[in-house]
Each structure stands twice: as C-alpha cells, then as structure tokens.
C-alpha cells in the first residue's frame, strides 16, 4: 500500500479534472464528482494501481468518461484494455442511458453496463480484480452496507474505496457501516461542502449479507388479513417496509370493483414488489408485470415474489418509464410514483410517469395511484389520463382511480 493506515494522499486539482473536456456532458459534473476524480488521481499518482476501477452509480458518465479518457491517453493501454479496466454498475436505467449518450457526445467508448450481482453470487465479474472503487455515498445505510459487503468480499485485497458525499447528506453512521467491512476508514478534507470517505483493509469473516426480509399483515374489509413477506437488497426504495401510501392504495383497490376482464395488471415502479405480491396473493388467476428502472428493485421484486410463492405469475421488466410497452396496450396500471429525484423533491418525476402510464393505457383502462395529498397530482392525472375519482384519503395520502378517455 502506498500509504500507511490512517493516511491518505493530498488532494489537488488533477489532470483528470483539468485536462478532460466536460463541455459535451449533460448534465455537467457536480462538485462531488470533481472532488472524487481528484482524490482517485491522487491515489494513482502515488503508486496505487490504475487498472481495475469500479464506478458505482455514476449518474451520467462524469466519473467514468474522464477515467476512461485518461487511461486511453496514457497510451499504455489499447482502447479495448482501457474499457476492460473500467467497470460501471448503475442501478437506474436512466443513468446507463445518460452515460451512453454522453460517451457518444464525448467521442469515447462506453463501458458496457455490468450486471448487478446478487449477494449470493460466487464471483461477480464486476468486482474481480478491482483496486479502486469510486462511488457516491447512497442515501440509505442498507444500500451502503450491501455495496461494502460486495466490495469487501470480491475486490482485490488492496482495494481503496472512495465514497463521496455532500456534507449536509453525510453522517457518522456511514463511517460505522464502512468500519464493519474495512479496518481503515477516514474522512478527507472538505472541498465545496463535500468530502470523501476512504475505506481500505477488507476485514476477514464479515458475516455474509443476505437479502433483508420482513413480514406484514394487510387487512381489507370483509376478508382475512393477507400476510405479505417483503424482501429487499441494494438501493430498493423503502427496503422491506410496507409503504403506508401503498397500503392505503391496496385497501382502496380491493374495495373497488377491481380488475374484471383484465388479463394482467402493471405494477409500475414496483420497488420491493409489494403491489405485485399482494395482488397475486389476493387474486389467484391474476398475472402482474412488475416494472422499475432500478436493477435492485427488480431483484427485490423477484425475491418478494419467490418468498410469497407467486413468482410464476409475476414477470419483471427493467425499463425506464414503460418505454418498452406499446401504446394503448394495458387495462390496469398501479402506481405509487416517486416524489424525489436523487436527494431533491421533484414532482416532475411523478408527472413523467403519469404521462407514460397515460400513453400505455388502452381507452377505458384505469390507473390506480397514491400520492402525498399536498402534491396535487390529481390535476395531472385528469389532464393526461381522464376522469379522476378519489377512492380514499387519510391524514397524508390520497388514492385515486383515473379512467383513460
Ligand atoms: C415510491 S416508490 C414505490 C415502490 C413500490 N411500488 C411501493 O409501493 O412500495 C417508486 C418506485 O418507482 C421507481 N421509479 C422511479 N422512476 C422510475 C422510472 N423512470 N421508471 C420506472 N420506475 C421508476 C423507483 O425506483 C421506485 O421503486
């Protein structure tokens, strides 16, 4: 190791951020990206191996493309070697597409997206021979723990994990999660209200993480409670929690005439698979297509389907906003839309999904939806889909059904 435990290199603006032309990239890099790149460059300038770089959840290529470009310009690698030396694992499909688009604009090859490994996979290719990991600190400690375990288990013994965050989103629990998996964890000096946590020294015998599991009871009037086991791993929204808005939506849907005649329903943004598993448990003939842009949500939905014995009737499709579904093809969609994009509250993300659902619904088809009552999605549902009626409302949430005109 180029540095004794507890010591990290001095971080200065480097060729990675000074020589790379970021202008074709959309969106432009953030301060956290530049700090992370300069931190990686400092390690490499001090003798840490440059090859075997794993980049986790690069939002649009602002991390991957400068690293790739520097490897290609170092002239010690062919373009193929450089591409092979950089692995990229992105949870959201939109991030994969943004990286590919920016690679085209920057005239660089895009490394093929790596498959998200399950926690039980023996030797995930994305992690083998990895000496440096560049990542944004995820919001959820469970996600951080899953990443840390995979790196500790499968990366090279000298792996240096560089995890950047904005000061206002960081807390000491993040250090503690990393310390469970690595013997040497330190926080770097702040720059632009951001800093990097460095973790190295994979610990021996950290118990294997397993997908998280939790069992819930869902009651609907006039029927025995349904027992629902929810599983989650990685960055899945809500972990194994049963979202209170989703609970209200499912109760309201069960009290409604339901889905007579529908061959299948679409669980749009399936997350941990709550909607898919509940509906297939309650309706033994029903098939569900569960779709989400998040790779870990797709794995979690699948695990939840298996845990409830309904996997044969749930198909999972990783997709961004129903882009692979035909116009006017679906009878019923259920949606609990996201209320933020990254760390920012953004109703625009939900409106985009409502517009996509409106495109995919057949005339007369219905979308059941739940949202925080202050968000005023009803006007968008009425405009984009059609007649929108309230089915339930509690102190926080409103459930509606909208019929495609
Ligand atoms: C509020 S969560 C609901 C999850 C789950 N249905 C539940 O009720 O617990 C919203 C889900 O939408 C997914 N999502 C967000 N944007 C998406 C997009 N553009 N395409 C597909 N899924 C998306 C998120 O990954 C997340 O799992």
XYZ file of N, CA, C and O in Angstrom, residues 260-378:
476
model
N -62.066 -6.741 -13.334
C -62.728 -7.781 -14.127
C -62.270 -7.697 -15.577
O -62.184 -6.606 -16.141
N -61.950 -8.833 -16.141
C -61.592 -8.860 -17.561
C -60.137 -8.552 -17.837
O -59.658 -8.809 -18.927
N -59.409 -8.000 -16.885
C -58.007 -7.655 -17.185
C -57.173 -8.934 -17.190
O -57.231 -9.722 -16.251
N -56.419 -9.118 -18.287
C -55.573 -10.310 -18.388
C -54.392 -10.197 -17.423
O -53.935 -11.166 -16.847
N -53.898 -8.984 -17.305
C -52.776 -8.740 -16.400
C -52.855 -7.282 -15.952
O -53.555 -6.466 -16.559
N -52.145 -6.965 -14.871
C -52.036 -5.560 -14.466
C -50.549 -5.196 -14.419
O -49.686 -6.072 -14.303
N -50.280 -3.914 -14.530
C -48.883 -3.462 -14.487
C -48.620 -2.808 -13.135
O -49.333 -1.882 -12.732
N -47.618 -3.324 -12.434
C -47.147 -2.703 -11.186
C -45.996 -1.780 -11.621
O -44.874 -2.226 -11.843
N -46.330 -0.514 -11.757
C -45.402 0.466 -12.360
C -44.567 1.089 -11.233
O -45.102 1.753 -10.360
N -43.254 0.869 -11.274
C -42.366 1.323 -10.195
C -42.515 0.355 -9.032
O -42.932 0.716 -7.936
N -42.173 -0.925 -9.273
C -42.572 -1.985 -8.336
C -41.759 -2.004 -7.056
O -42.180 -2.629 -6.080
N -40.585 -1.369 -7.013
C -39.799 -1.305 -5.772
C -39.556 -2.686 -5.186
O -39.024 -3.580 -5.851
N -39.988 -2.890 -3.939
C -39.766 -4.192 -3.293
C -40.825 -5.231 -3.676
O -40.819 -6.338 -3.137
N -41.736 -4.881 -4.572
C -42.698 -5.873 -5.074
C -43.969 -5.968 -4.244
O -44.750 -6.919 -4.417
N -44.231 -4.982 -3.375
C -45.425 -5.029 -2.522
C -46.701 -5.239 -3.338
O -47.499 -6.135 -3.060
N -46.893 -4.388 -4.353
C -48.155 -4.399 -5.100
C -48.303 -5.727 -5.846
O -49.354 -6.377 -5.797
N -47.240 -6.142 -6.516
C -47.299 -7.385 -7.302
C -47.637 -8.576 -6.417
O -48.505 -9.397 -6.753
N -46.941 -8.684 -5.285
C -47.145 -9.863 -4.434
C -48.528 -9.832 -3.806
O -49.235 -10.849 -3.783
N -48.946 -8.663 -3.325
C -50.262 -8.584 -2.682
C -51.363 -8.966 -3.681
O -52.247 -9.769 -3.368
N -51.327 -8.404 -4.872
C -52.415 -8.651 -5.822
C -52.444 -10.105 -6.283
O -53.515 -10.691 -6.431
N -51.282 -10.703 -6.489
C -51.292 -12.106 -6.937
C -51.721 -13.034 -5.794
O -52.338 -14.071 -6.033
N -51.409 -12.643 -4.542
C -51.888 -13.451 -3.415
C -53.407 -13.356 -3.297
O -54.090 -14.341 -3.037
N -53.947 -12.164 -3.506
C -55.394 -11.952 -3.326
C -56.207 -12.482 -4.515
O -57.370 -12.805 -4.358
N -55.593 -12.493 -5.718
C -56.351 -12.878 -6.930
C -55.615 -14.024 -7.625
O -54.701 -13.795 -8.424
N -56.025 -15.253 -7.342
C -55.223 -16.407 -7.787
C -55.094 -16.564 -9.301
O -54.230 -17.299 -9.759
N -55.937 -15.879 -10.089
C -55.807 -16.012 -11.547
C -54.967 -14.882 -12.146
O -54.595 -14.935 -13.315
N -54.739 -13.845 -11.368
C -54.175 -12.613 -11.941
C -52.683 -12.754 -12.244
O -51.934 -13.352 -11.475
N -52.270 -12.154 -13.372
C -50.838 -12.041 -13.678
C -50.435 -10.576 -13.546
O -51.244 -9.682 -13.832
N -49.192 -10.349 -13.150
C -48.709 -8.973 -12.980
C -47.410 -8.801 -13.750
O -46.548 -9.691 -13.731
N -47.297 -7.672 -14.433
C -45.982 -7.293 -14.978
C -45.443 -6.208 -14.063
O -46.050 -5.135 -13.925
N -44.342 -6.516 -13.390
C -43.730 -5.555 -12.463
C -42.581 -4.878 -13.195
O -41.709 -5.551 -13.755
N -42.586 -3.557 -13.191
C -41.526 -2.862 -13.929
C -40.961 -1.724 -13.090
O -41.682 -1.046 -12.360
N -39.653 -1.546 -13.187
C -38.976 -0.492 -12.435
C -37.671 -0.189 -13.171
O -37.121 -1.070 -13.846
N -37.176 1.047 -13.030
C -35.909 1.359 -13.704
C -34.700 0.930 -12.872
O -33.580 0.988 -13.335
N -34.952 0.520 -11.635
C -33.852 0.195 -10.729
C -33.537 -1.298 -10.769
O -34.434 -2.134 -10.602
N -32.259 -1.633 -11.004
C -31.856 -3.045 -11.070
C -32.099 -3.729 -9.731
O -32.557 -4.869 -9.665
N -31.816 -3.019 -8.629
C -32.016 -3.679 -7.335
C -33.502 -3.839 -7.037
O -33.912 -4.826 -6.420
N -34.338 -2.898 -7.484
C -35.787 -3.076 -7.291
C -36.264 -4.314 -8.032
O -37.099 -5.077 -7.521
N -35.737 -4.537 -9.228
C -36.152 -5.726 -9.979
C -35.758 -7.003 -9.232
O -36.525 -7.954 -9.151
N -34.534 -7.002 -8.661
C -34.122 -8.187 -7.890
C -35.004 -8.346 -6.660
O -35.379 -9.450 -6.284
N -35.314 -7.224 -6.000
C -36.127 -7.302 -4.776
C -37.534 -7.785 -5.100
O -38.103 -8.606 -4.369
N -38.115 -7.282 -6.197
C -39.462 -7.728 -6.591
C -39.455 -9.239 -6.826
O -40.354 -9.960 -6.399
N -38.410 -9.706 -7.511
C -38.303 -11.141 -7.794
C -38.203 -11.945 -6.495
O -38.890 -12.954 -6.314
N -37.360 -11.462 -5.557
C -37.202 -12.171 -4.283
C -38.513 -12.175 -3.495
O -38.885 -13.173 -2.874
N -39.226 -11.037 -3.517
C -40.513 -10.958 -2.817
C -41.509 -11.928 -3.446
O -42.243 -12.632 -2.744
N -41.511 -11.979 -4.784
C -42.433 -12.893 -5.474
C -42.144 -14.335 -5.048
O -43.060 -15.102 -4.736
N -40.861 -14.697 -4.981
C -40.499 -16.070 -4.591
C -40.876 -16.328 -3.133
O -41.418 -17.380 -2.798
N -40.616 -15.341 -2.258
C -40.891 -15.541 -0.828
C -42.380 -15.746 -0.561
O -42.756 -16.378 0.417
N -43.243 -15.219 -1.438
C -44.689 -15.368 -1.244
C -45.289 -16.473 -2.113
O -46.510 -16.628 -2.175
N -44.430 -17.186 -2.826
C -44.898 -18.321 -3.630
C -45.718 -17.916 -4.849
O -46.561 -18.681 -5.311
N -45.483 -16.692 -5.374
C -46.301 -16.232 -6.507
C -45.439 -15.875 -7.734
O -45.925 -15.221 -8.659
N -44.187 -16.324 -7.730
C -43.261 -15.911 -8.797
C -43.745 -16.336 -10.187
O -43.458 -15.651 -11.176
N -44.500 -17.437 -10.273
C -44.930 -17.926 -11.590
C -45.857 -16.924 -12.273
O -46.001 -16.946 -13.498
N -46.499 -16.041 -11.509
C -47.457 -15.108 -12.135
C -46.947 -13.667 -12.147
O -47.689 -12.752 -12.450
N -45.673 -13.476 -11.798
C -45.117 -12.110 -11.814
C -43.924 -12.076 -12.765
O -42.939 -12.798 -12.580
N -44.045 -11.229 -13.769
C -42.939 -11.057 -14.714
C -42.259 -9.730 -14.375
O -42.944 -8.731 -14.146
N -40.927 -9.710 -14.346
C -40.230 -8.440 -14.056
C -39.593 -7.901 -15.334
O -38.988 -8.650 -16.107
N -39.746 -6.597 -15.537
C -39.201 -5.945 -16.735
C -38.477 -4.673 -16.280
O -39.112 -3.720 -15.825
N -37.150 -4.666 -16.390
C -36.428 -3.424 -16.046
C -36.578 -2.452 -17.209
O -36.211 -2.771 -18.341
N -37.130 -1.292 -16.923
C -37.456 -0.368 -18.017
C -37.584 1.032 -17.423
O -37.963 1.199 -16.261
N -37.288 2.023 -18.250
C -37.461 3.407 -17.826
C -38.838 3.882 -18.280
O -39.093 3.950 -19.487
N -39.694 4.183 -17.322
C -40.990 4.812 -17.610
C -41.772 4.110 -18.725
O -42.254 4.760 -19.646
N -41.872 2.792 -18.654
C -42.698 1.985 -19.578
C -42.289 2.122 -21.039
O -43.105 1.885 -21.938
N -41.009 2.468 -21.301
C -40.624 2.727 -22.696
C -40.767 1.492 -23.583
O -40.893 1.603 -24.801
N -40.746 0.297 -22.979
C -40.844 -0.923 -23.798
C -42.285 -1.406 -23.964
O -42.530 -2.466 -24.541
N -43.238 -0.661 -23.422
C -44.643 -1.076 -23.507
C -45.326 -0.325 -24.649
O -45.087 0.868 -24.848
N -46.190 -1.044 -25.374
C -46.853 -0.421 -26.536
C -47.920 0.569 -26.112
O -48.515 0.423 -25.045
N -48.178 1.530 -26.991
C -49.267 2.483 -26.771
C -50.580 1.722 -26.609
O -50.799 0.703 -27.283
N -51.464 2.245 -25.787
C -52.857 1.756 -25.663
C -52.936 0.237 -25.507
O -53.791 -0.413 -26.104
N -52.021 -0.352 -24.725
C -51.971 -1.809 -24.640
C -52.426 -2.367 -23.290
O -52.624 -3.569 -23.160
N -52.593 -1.523 -22.261
C -52.815 -2.061 -20.912
C -54.181 -1.660 -20.369
O -54.673 -0.566 -20.629
N -54.773 -2.592 -19.589
C -56.085 -2.322 -18.985
C -55.943 -1.653 -17.620
O -56.762 -0.814 -17.247
N -54.960 -2.081 -16.842
C -54.854 -1.596 -15.459
C -53.393 -1.359 -15.088
O -52.533 -2.207 -15.333
N -53.144 -0.194 -14.518
C -51.797 0.129 -14.021
C -51.950 0.595 -12.573
O -52.901 1.307 -12.236
N -51.028 0.181 -11.711
C -50.998 0.716 -10.338
C -49.692 1.464 -10.159
O -48.625 0.962 -10.547
N -49.785 2.637 -9.553
C -48.581 3.480 -9.457
C -48.558 4.249 -8.137
O -49.498 4.962 -7.804
N -47.467 4.060 -7.402
C -47.152 4.942 -6.274
C -45.900 5.683 -6.737
O -44.792 5.163 -6.626
N -46.058 6.866 -7.316
C -44.908 7.465 -8.016
C -43.846 7.996 -7.061
O -44.135 8.275 -5.898
N -42.618 8.130 -7.557
C -41.552 8.687 -6.715
C -41.838 10.156 -6.436
O -42.489 10.820 -7.232
N -41.372 10.632 -5.302
C -41.573 12.059 -5.007
C -40.267 12.808 -5.002
O -40.224 13.998 -4.752
N -39.176 12.114 -5.279
C -37.921 12.848 -5.415
C -37.052 12.221 -6.492
O -37.248 11.082 -6.905
N -36.099 13.038 -6.921
C -35.092 12.624 -7.899
C -33.770 12.808 -7.170
O -33.452 13.934 -6.810
N -33.019 11.733 -6.901
C -31.814 11.876 -6.078
C -32.216 12.401 -4.712
O -33.134 11.885 -4.089
N -31.562 13.453 -4.259
C -31.882 13.996 -2.938
C -32.929 15.109 -2.997
O -33.322 15.637 -1.964
N -33.368 15.493 -4.201
C -34.257 16.655 -4.310
C -35.711 16.225 -4.520
O -35.981 15.322 -5.317
N -36.632 16.871 -3.801
C -38.057 16.616 -4.025
C -38.411 17.174 -5.405
O -38.067 18.302 -5.725
N -39.060 16.342 -6.240
C -39.278 16.770 -7.625
C -40.572 16.151 -8.164
O -40.583 14.995 -8.589
N -41.676 16.915 -8.149
C -42.939 16.357 -8.672
C -42.847 16.019 -10.158
O -43.613 15.220 -10.673
N -41.856 16.597 -10.858
C -41.700 16.344 -12.297
C -41.481 14.860 -12.585
O -41.939 14.347 -13.615
N -40.801 14.155 -11.685
C -40.540 12.721 -11.916
C -41.868 11.962 -11.928
O -42.095 11.101 -12.793
N -42.774 12.300 -11.019
C -44.081 11.625 -10.970
C -44.910 11.992 -12.203
O -45.572 11.139 -12.800
N -44.848 13.253 -12.609
C -45.653 13.674 -13.764
C -45.216 12.935 -15.027
O -46.030 12.554 -15.861
N -43.913 12.704 -15.123
C -43.409 11.965 -16.298
C -43.977 10.536 -16.295
O -44.380 10.017 -17.333
N -44.020 9.912 -15.120
C -44.545 8.542 -15.063
C -46.039 8.527 -15.353
O -46.551 7.604 -15.998
N -46.765 9.549 -14.896
C -48.208 9.616 -15.177
C -48.426 9.737 -16.690
O -49.279 9.061 -17.274
N -47.617 10.576 -17.344
C -47.745 10.719 -18.810
C -47.456 9.384 -19.511
O -48.135 9.002 -20.460
N -46.438 8.655 -19.015
C -46.105 7.355 -19.631
C -47.254 6.385 -19.451
O -47.599 5.632 -20.378
N -47.832 6.379 -18.255
C -48.950 5.458 -17.991
C -50.118 5.805 -18.908
O -50.778 4.912 -19.457
N -50.359 7.110 -19.117
C -51.472 7.528 -19.977
C -51.253 7.021 -21.406
O -52.184 6.579 -22.074
N -50.019 7.033 -21.851
C -49.717 6.546 -23.212
C -50.008 5.046 -23.328
O -50.556 4.576 -24.324
N -49.665 4.286 -22.275
C -49.740 2.828 -22.359
C -51.162 2.303 -22.080
O -51.519 1.211 -22.512
N -51.984 3.101 -21.395
C -53.342 2.628 -21.087
C -54.197 2.595 -22.353
O -54.174 3.526 -23.165
N -55.000 1.507 -22.484
C -55.986 1.432 -23.578
C -57.172 2.332 -23.219
O -57.419 2.582 -22.030
N -57.937 2.798 -24.216
C -59.131 3.579 -23.883
C -60.015 2.783 -22.914
O -60.221 1.584 -23.102
N -60.484 3.448 -21.865
C -61.289 2.762 -20.840
C -60.430 2.101 -19.763
O -60.940 1.651 -18.735
N -59.118 2.021 -19.991
C -58.215 1.435 -18.990
C -58.095 2.352 -17.778
O -58.420 3.536 -17.844
N -57.624 1.766 -16.652
C -57.594 2.553 -15.408
C -56.204 2.578 -14.783
O -55.478 1.587 -14.856
N -55.893 3.704 -14.178
C -54.681 3.773 -13.364
C -55.080 4.100 -11.926
O -55.783 5.080 -11.666
N -54.669 3.213 -11.009
C -54.838 3.464 -9.586
C -53.534 4.102 -9.105
O -52.442 3.616 -9.410
N -53.700 5.175 -8.339
C -52.498 5.909 -7.958
C -52.612 6.415 -6.524
O -53.728 6.675 -6.049
N -51.486 6.555 -5.847
C -51.487 7.134 -4.497
C -50.375 8.159 -4.410
O -49.304 7.970 -4.985
N -50.655 9.230 -3.698
C -49.654 10.288 -3.581
C -49.920 11.109 -2.333
O -51.032 11.104 -1.783
N -48.846 11.765 -1.895
C -48.949 12.673 -0.755
C -49.934 13.775 -1.122
O -49.746 14.454 -2.134
N -50.962 13.990 -0.290
C -52.084 14.838 -0.709
C -51.656 16.244 -1.122
O -52.284 16.857 -1.975
N -50.566 16.770 -0.532
C -50.184 18.138 -0.882
C -49.606 18.230 -2.305
O -49.404 19.319 -2.821
N -49.369 17.080 -2.963
C -48.654 17.131 -4.250
C -49.522 17.499 -5.452
O -49.009 17.768 -6.529
N -50.811 17.475 -5.309
C -51.697 17.949 -6.394
C -51.487 17.183 -7.711
O -51.478 17.771 -8.794
N -51.288 15.859 -7.598
C -51.162 15.090 -8.840
C -52.510 14.927 -9.547
O -52.559 14.529 -10.707
N -53.605 15.222 -8.822
C -54.918 14.953 -9.427
C -55.111 15.726 -10.742
O -55.633 15.188 -11.717
